[in-house]
PDB file of C-alpha atoms in Angstrom:
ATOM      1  CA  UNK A  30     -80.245  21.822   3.012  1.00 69.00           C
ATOM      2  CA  UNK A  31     -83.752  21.935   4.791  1.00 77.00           C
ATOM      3  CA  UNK A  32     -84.413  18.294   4.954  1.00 84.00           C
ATOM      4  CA  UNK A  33     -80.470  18.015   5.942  1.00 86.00           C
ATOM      5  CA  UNK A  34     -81.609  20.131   8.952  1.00 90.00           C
ATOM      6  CA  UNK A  35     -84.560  18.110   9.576  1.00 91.00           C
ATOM      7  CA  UNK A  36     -83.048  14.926   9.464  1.00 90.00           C
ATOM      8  CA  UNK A  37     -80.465  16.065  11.968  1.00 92.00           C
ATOM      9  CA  UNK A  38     -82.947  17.670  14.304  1.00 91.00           C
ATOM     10  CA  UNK A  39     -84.872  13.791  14.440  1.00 91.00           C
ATOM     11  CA  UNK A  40     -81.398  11.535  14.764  1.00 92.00           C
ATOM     12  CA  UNK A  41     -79.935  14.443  17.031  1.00 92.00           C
ATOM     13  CA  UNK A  42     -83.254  14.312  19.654  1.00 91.00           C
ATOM     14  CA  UNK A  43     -83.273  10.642  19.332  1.00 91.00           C
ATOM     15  CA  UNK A  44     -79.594  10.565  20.749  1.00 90.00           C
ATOM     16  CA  UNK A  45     -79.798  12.664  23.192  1.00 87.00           C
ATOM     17  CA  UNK A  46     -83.071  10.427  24.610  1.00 88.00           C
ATOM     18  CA  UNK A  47     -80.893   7.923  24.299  1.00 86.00           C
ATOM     19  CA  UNK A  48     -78.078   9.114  26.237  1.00 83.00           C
ATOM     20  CA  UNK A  49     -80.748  10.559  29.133  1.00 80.00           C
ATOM     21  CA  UNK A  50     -82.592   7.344  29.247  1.00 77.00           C
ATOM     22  CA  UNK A  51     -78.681   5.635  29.967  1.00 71.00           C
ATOM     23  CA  UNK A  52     -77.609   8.160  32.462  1.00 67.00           C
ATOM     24  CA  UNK A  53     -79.255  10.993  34.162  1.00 62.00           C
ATOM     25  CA  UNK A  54     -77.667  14.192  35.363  1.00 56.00           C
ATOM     26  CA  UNK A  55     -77.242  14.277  39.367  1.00 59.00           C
ATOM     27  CA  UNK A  56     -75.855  17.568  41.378  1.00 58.00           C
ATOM     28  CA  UNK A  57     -73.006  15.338  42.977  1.00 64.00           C
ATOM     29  CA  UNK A  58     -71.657  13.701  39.574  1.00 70.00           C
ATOM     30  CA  UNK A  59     -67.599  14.252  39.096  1.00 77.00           C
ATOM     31  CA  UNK A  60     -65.643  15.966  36.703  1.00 77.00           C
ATOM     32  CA  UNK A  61     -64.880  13.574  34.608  1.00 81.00           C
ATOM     33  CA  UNK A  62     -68.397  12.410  34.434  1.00 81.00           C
ATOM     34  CA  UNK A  63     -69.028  15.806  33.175  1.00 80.00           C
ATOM     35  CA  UNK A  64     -66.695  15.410  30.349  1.00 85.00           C
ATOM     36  CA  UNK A  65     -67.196  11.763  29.401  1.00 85.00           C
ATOM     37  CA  UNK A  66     -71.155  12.974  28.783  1.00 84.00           C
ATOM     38  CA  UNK A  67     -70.108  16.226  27.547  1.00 86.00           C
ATOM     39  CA  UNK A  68     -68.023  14.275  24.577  1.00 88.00           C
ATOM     40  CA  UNK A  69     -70.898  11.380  24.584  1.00 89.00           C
ATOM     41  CA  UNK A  70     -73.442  14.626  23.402  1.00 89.00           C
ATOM     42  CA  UNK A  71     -70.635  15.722  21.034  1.00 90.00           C
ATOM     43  CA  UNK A  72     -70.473  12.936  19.309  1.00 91.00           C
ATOM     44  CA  UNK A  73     -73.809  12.593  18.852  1.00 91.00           C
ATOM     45  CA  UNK A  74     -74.292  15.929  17.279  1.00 93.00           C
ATOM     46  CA  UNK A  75     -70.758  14.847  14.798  1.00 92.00           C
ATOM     47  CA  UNK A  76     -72.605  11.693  14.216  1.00 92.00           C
ATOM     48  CA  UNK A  77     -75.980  12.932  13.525  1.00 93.00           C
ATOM     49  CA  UNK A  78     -74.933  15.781  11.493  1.00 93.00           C
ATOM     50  CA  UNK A  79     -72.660  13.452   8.872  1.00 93.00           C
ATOM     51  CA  UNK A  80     -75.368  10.427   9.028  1.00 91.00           C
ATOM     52  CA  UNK A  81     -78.073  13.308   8.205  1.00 92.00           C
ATOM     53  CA  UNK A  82     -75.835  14.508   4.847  1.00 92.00           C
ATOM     54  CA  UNK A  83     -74.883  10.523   4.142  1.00 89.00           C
ATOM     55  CA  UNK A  84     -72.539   9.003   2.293  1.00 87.00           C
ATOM     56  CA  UNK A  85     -72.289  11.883  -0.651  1.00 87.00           C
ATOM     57  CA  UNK A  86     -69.459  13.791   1.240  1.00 92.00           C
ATOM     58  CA  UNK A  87     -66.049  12.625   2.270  1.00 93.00           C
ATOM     59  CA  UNK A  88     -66.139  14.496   5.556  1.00 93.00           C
ATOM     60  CA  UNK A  89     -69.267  12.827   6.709  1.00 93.00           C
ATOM     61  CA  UNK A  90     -67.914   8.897   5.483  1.00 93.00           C
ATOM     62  CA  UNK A  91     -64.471  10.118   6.901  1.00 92.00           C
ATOM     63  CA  UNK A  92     -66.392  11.314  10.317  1.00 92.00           C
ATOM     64  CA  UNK A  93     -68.323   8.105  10.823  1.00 92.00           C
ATOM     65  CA  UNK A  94     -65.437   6.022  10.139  1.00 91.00           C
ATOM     66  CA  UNK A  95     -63.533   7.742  12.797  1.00 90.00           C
ATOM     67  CA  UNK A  96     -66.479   7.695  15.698  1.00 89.00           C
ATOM     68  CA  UNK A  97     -66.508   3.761  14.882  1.00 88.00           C
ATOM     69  CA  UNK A  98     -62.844   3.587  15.270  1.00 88.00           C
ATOM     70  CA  UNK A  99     -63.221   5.733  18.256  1.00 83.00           C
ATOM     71  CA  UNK A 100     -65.551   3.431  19.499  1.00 76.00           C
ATOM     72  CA  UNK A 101     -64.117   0.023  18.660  1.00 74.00           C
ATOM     73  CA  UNK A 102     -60.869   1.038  20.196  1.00 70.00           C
ATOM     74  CA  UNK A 103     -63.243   1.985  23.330  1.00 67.00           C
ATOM     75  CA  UNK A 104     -63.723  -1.641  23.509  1.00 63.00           C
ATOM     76  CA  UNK A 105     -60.337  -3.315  23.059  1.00 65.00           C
ATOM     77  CA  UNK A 106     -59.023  -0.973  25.392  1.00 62.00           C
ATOM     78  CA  UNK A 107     -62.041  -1.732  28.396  1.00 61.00           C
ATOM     79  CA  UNK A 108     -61.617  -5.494  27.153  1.00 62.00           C
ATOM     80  CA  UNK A 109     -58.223  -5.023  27.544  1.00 61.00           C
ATOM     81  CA  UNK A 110     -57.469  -3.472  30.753  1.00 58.00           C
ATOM     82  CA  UNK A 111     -59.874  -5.958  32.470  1.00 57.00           C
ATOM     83  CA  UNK A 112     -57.878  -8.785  31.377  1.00 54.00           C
ATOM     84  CA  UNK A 113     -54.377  -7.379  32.188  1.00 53.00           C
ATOM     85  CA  UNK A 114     -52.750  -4.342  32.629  1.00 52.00           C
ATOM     86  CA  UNK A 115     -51.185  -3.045  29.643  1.00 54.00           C
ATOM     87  CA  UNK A 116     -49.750   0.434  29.090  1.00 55.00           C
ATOM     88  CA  UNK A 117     -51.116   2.140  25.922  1.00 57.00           C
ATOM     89  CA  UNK A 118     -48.712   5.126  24.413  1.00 57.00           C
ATOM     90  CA  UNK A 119     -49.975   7.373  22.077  1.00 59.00           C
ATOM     91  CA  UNK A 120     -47.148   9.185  19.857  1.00 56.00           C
ATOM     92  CA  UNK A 121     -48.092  12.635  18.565  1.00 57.00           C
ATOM     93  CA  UNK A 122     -47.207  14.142  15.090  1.00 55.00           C
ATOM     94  CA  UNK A 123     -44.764  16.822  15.375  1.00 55.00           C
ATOM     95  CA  UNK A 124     -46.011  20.300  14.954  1.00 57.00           C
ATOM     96  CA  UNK A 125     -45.303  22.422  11.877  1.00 54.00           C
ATOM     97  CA  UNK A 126     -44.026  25.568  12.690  1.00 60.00           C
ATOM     98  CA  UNK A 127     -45.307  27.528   9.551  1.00 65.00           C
ATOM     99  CA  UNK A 128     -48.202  25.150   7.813  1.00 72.00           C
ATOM    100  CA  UNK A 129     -50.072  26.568   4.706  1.00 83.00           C
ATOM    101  CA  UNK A 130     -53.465  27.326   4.752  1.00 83.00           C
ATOM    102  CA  UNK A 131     -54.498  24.516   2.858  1.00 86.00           C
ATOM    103  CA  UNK A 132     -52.509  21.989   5.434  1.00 89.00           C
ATOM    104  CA  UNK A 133     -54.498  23.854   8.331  1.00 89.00           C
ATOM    105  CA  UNK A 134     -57.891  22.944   6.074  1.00 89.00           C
ATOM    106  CA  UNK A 135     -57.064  18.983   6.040  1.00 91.00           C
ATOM    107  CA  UNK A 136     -56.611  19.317   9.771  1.00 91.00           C
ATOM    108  CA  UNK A 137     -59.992  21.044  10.141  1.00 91.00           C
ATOM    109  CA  UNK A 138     -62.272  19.060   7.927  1.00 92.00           C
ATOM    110  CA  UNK A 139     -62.668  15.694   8.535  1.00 92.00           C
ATOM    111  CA  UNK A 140     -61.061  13.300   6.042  1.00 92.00           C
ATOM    112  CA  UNK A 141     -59.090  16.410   4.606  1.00 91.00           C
ATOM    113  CA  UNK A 142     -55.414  14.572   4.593  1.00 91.00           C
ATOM    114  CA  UNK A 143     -56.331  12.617   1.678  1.00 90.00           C
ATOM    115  CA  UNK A 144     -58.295  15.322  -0.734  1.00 90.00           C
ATOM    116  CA  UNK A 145     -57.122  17.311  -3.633  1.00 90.00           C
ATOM    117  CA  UNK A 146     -56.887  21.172  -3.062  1.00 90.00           C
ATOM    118  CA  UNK A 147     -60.412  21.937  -5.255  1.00 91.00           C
ATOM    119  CA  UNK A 148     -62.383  19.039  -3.805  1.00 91.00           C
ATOM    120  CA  UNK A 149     -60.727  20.267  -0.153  1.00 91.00           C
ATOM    121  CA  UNK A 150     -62.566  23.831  -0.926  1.00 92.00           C
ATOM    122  CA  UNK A 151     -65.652  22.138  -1.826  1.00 94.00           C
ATOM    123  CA  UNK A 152     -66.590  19.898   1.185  1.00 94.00           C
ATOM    124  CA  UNK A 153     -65.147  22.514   3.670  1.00 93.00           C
ATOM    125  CA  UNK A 154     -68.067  25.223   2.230  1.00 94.00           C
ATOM    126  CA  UNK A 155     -69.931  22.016   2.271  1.00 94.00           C
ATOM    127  CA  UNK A 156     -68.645  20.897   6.172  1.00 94.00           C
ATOM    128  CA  UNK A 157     -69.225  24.769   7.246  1.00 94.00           C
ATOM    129  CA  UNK A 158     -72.304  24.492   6.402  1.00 93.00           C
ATOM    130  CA  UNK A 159     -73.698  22.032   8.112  1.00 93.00           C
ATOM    131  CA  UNK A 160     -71.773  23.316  11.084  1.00 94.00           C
ATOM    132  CA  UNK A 161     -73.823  26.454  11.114  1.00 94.00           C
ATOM    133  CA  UNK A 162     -76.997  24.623  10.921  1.00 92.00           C
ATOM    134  CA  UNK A 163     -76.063  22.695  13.308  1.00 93.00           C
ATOM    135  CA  UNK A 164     -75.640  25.132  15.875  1.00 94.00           C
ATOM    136  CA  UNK A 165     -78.743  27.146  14.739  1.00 93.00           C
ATOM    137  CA  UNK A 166     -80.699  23.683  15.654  1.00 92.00           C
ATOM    138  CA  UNK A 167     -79.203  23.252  18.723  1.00 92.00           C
ATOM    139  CA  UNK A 168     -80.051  26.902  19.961  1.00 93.00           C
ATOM    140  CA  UNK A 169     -83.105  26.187  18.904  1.00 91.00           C
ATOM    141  CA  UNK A 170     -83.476  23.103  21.043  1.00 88.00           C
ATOM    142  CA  UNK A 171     -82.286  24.864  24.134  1.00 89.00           C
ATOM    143  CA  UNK A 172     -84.862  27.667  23.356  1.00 91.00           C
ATOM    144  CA  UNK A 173     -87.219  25.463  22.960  1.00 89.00           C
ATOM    145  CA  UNK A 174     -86.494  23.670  26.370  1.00 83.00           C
ATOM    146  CA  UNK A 175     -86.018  26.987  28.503  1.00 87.00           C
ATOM    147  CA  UNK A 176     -89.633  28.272  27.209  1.00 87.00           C
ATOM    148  CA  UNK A 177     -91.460  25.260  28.048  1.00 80.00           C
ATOM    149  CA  UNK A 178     -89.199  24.521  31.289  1.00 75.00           C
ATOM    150  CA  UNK A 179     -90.150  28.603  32.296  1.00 72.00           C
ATOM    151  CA  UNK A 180     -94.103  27.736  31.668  1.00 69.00           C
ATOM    152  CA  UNK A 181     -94.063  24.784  33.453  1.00 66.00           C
ATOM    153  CA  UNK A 182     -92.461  27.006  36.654  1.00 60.00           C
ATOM    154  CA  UNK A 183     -95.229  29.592  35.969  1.00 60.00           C
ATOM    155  CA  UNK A 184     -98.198  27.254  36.731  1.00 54.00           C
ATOM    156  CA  UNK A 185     -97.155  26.081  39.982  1.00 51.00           C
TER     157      UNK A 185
END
């Protein structure tokens, strides 16, 4: 799990330079500008964790297959919309009332829908886990940033 976490630490800094070399964060920016970066750093923490762990779990292949989607269907739509207006409408599921446990499970873990109950078990401990280390790294990131932003206010 150690090199998991330092493999996610490297691909998750090298996003996030990335994103700040693309945009950078202004006082006046809008709302939605807020939330458009706020899923852009999301998904780079989704996608770093599941490239980190590889191709060995179904939640991370099932993960990465849906932030390509995600992003491909970015692009048709943009390509789209520029080229003529078209009206795009999204139909939802309906909602269970009562759903077991295990049907709550293939909602949570990526790539869930199509796993047997035992292997479902197995890559949630698995999924859970690299959840938690993900937010111990990113704590650690901020802590690291606030200490060195909080000397560098102390010497001028």
């Amino acid at each position: 799990m150690r090199s998991i976490k330092i493999k996610f630490a490297y691909r998750f800094l090298r996003s996030l330079n990335n994103l700040n070399r693309r945009r950078r964060i202004t006082d006046g920016e809008s709302i939605t500008t807020r939330r458009r970066r706020y899923h852009m750093v999301k998904t780079a923490a989704y996608a770093s964790m599941a490239s980190a762990v590889g191709s060995k779990r179904a939640w991370s292949r099932a993960l990465l297959s849906k932030i390509r989607n995600n992003r491909r269907n970015y692009k048709i739509r943009r390509e789209s919309s520029s080229s003529s207006s078209s009206v795009v409408v999204k139909v939802k599921k309906p909602i269970i009332q009562n759903p077991s446990k295990a049907e709550e499970l293939e909602k949570l873990v990526p790539g869930g829908e199509t796993m047997d109950f035992c292997s479902l078990l197995d890559e949630t401990a698995h999924y859970i886990k690299c959840l938690t280390s993900q937010v111990q790294i990113m704590r650690s990131i901020v802590q690291f940033y606030e200490s060195s932003s909080s000397s560098n206010d102390q010497r001028y």
